Amino acid sequence: MLSFIIKWILSAVAVLIAAYILPGVEVESFWAALLVAVILSLFNAVLRPILVILTIPVTVLTLGLFLLVINAVIVLLTDAMVGDFYVSGFWWALIFSLVISVLGAIFDNIAESIG
């Protein structure tokens, strides 16, 4: 349970860092970042596999690059659900998802080192 909470907080910190770095993304508060982290996690666990399966032909034709589009769509859906989280458009959502992925990998390594 403690590792789950640590990963959740680190995900929220990653959202805040990405929003700070990217001018096209805004997060109003740490609580909004926590909510964004939860919703992104839920969408990635439930919605993403469905979208990946439905778009296998396009993903194969684009050599996997269409998965980036799926990530951006998930970020835009999160933007629509969280009132204090704003993404200026598709390209900012795509860049945000890339930054979150890199920061998430770094923070996962840190979390595994701690506990």
Coordinates of C-alpha atoms in Angstrom, one line a residue:
M1 CA 0.0 0.0 0.0
L2 CA 2.8 2.4 0.8
S3 CA 4.5 1.8 -2.5
F4 CA 1.3 2.6 -4.3
I5 CA 1.0 5.9 -2.5
I6 CA 4.7 6.7 -3.2
K7 CA 4.2 6.0 -6.9
W8 CA 1.0 8.0 -7.0
I9 CA 2.7 11.0 -5.4
L10 CA 5.7 10.7 -7.8
S11 CA 3.3 10.6 -10.7
A12 CA 1.7 13.8 -9.5
V13 CA 5.1 15.4 -9.1
A14 CA 5.9 14.3 -12.7
V15 CA 2.7 16.0 -13.9
L16 CA 3.7 19.2 -12.1
I17 CA 7.2 19.1 -13.5
A18 CA 5.9 18.5 -17.0
A19 CA 3.4 21.3 -16.7
Y20 CA 6.1 23.6 -15.4
I21 CA 8.4 22.8 -18.4
L22 CA 5.7 22.9 -21.1
P23 CA 4.0 26.3 -21.8
G24 CA 1.0 24.5 -23.4
V25 CA 0.1 22.6 -20.2
E26 CA -1.2 24.0 -17.0
V27 CA -2.0 22.4 -13.6
E28 CA -3.6 24.6 -11.0
S29 CA -2.6 22.8 -7.8
F30 CA -0.9 19.7 -6.4
W31 CA -4.4 18.3 -5.7
A32 CA -5.2 18.7 -9.4
A33 CA -2.0 16.9 -10.2
L34 CA -2.9 14.0 -7.9
L35 CA -6.3 13.8 -9.7
V36 CA -4.6 13.9 -13.1
A37 CA -2.2 11.1 -12.0
V38 CA -5.2 8.9 -10.9
I39 CA -7.2 9.5 -14.0
L40 CA -4.2 8.9 -16.3
S41 CA -3.5 5.7 -14.5
L42 CA -7.1 4.5 -14.8
F43 CA -7.3 5.4 -18.5
N44 CA -4.0 3.7 -19.2
A45 CA -5.2 0.6 -17.3
V46 CA -8.7 0.4 -18.9
L47 CA -9.0 2.5 -22.0
R48 CA -5.5 2.2 -23.5
P49 CA -5.6 -1.6 -24.0
I50 CA -8.9 -1.3 -25.8
L51 CA -7.7 1.4 -28.1
V52 CA -4.5 -0.5 -28.8
I53 CA -6.4 -3.6 -29.8
L54 CA -8.9 -1.6 -32.0
T55 CA -6.0 0.2 -33.8
I56 CA -3.7 -2.7 -34.4
P57 CA -3.7 -2.4 -38.2
V58 CA -2.9 1.4 -38.1
T59 CA -0.3 0.7 -35.4
V60 CA 1.4 -1.9 -37.6
L61 CA 1.3 0.3 -40.6
T62 CA 2.9 3.2 -38.7
L63 CA 5.5 0.9 -37.1
G64 CA 4.1 1.6 -33.6
L65 CA 4.0 5.4 -33.9
F66 CA 0.2 5.5 -33.7
L67 CA 0.7 4.5 -30.0
L68 CA 1.9 8.1 -29.5
V69 CA -1.5 9.3 -30.8
I70 CA -3.3 7.1 -28.4
N71 CA -1.2 8.5 -25.5
A72 CA -2.1 12.1 -26.6
V73 CA -5.8 11.2 -26.9
I74 CA -5.7 9.8 -23.3
V75 CA -4.1 13.1 -22.1
L76 CA -6.8 15.1 -23.9
L77 CA -9.5 13.0 -22.3
T78 CA -7.9 13.6 -18.9
D79 CA -7.9 17.3 -19.8
A80 CA -11.6 17.1 -20.5
M81 CA -12.3 15.4 -17.1
V82 CA -10.2 17.5 -14.7
G83 CA -11.2 21.1 -14.4
D84 CA -7.8 22.4 -13.1
F85 CA -5.8 20.7 -15.8
Y86 CA -5.4 22.4 -19.2
V87 CA -3.7 21.2 -22.4
S88 CA -3.6 23.6 -25.3
G89 CA -3.9 21.1 -28.1
F90 CA -2.9 17.7 -29.6
W91 CA 0.8 18.5 -30.0
W92 CA 1.1 19.7 -26.4
A93 CA -0.7 16.6 -25.3
L94 CA 1.7 14.5 -27.3
I95 CA 4.8 16.2 -25.9
F96 CA 3.3 16.1 -22.4
S97 CA 2.8 12.3 -22.7
L98 CA 6.4 11.9 -23.8
V99 CA 7.7 14.0 -20.8
I100 CA 5.5 12.1 -18.4
S101 CA 6.8 8.8 -19.7
V102 CA 10.5 9.8 -19.3
L103 CA 9.8 11.3 -15.8
G104 CA 7.8 8.2 -14.8
A105 CA 10.6 5.9 -15.8
I106 CA 13.1 8.0 -13.7
F107 CA 10.7 8.1 -10.7
D108 CA 10.0 4.4 -11.0
N109 CA 13.7 3.7 -10.6
I110 CA 13.9 6.0 -7.6
A111 CA 10.8 4.4 -6.0
E112 CA 12.3 0.9 -6.5
S113 CA 15.5 2.1 -4.9
I114 CA 13.7 3.4 -1.9
G115 CA 11.5 0.4 -1.2

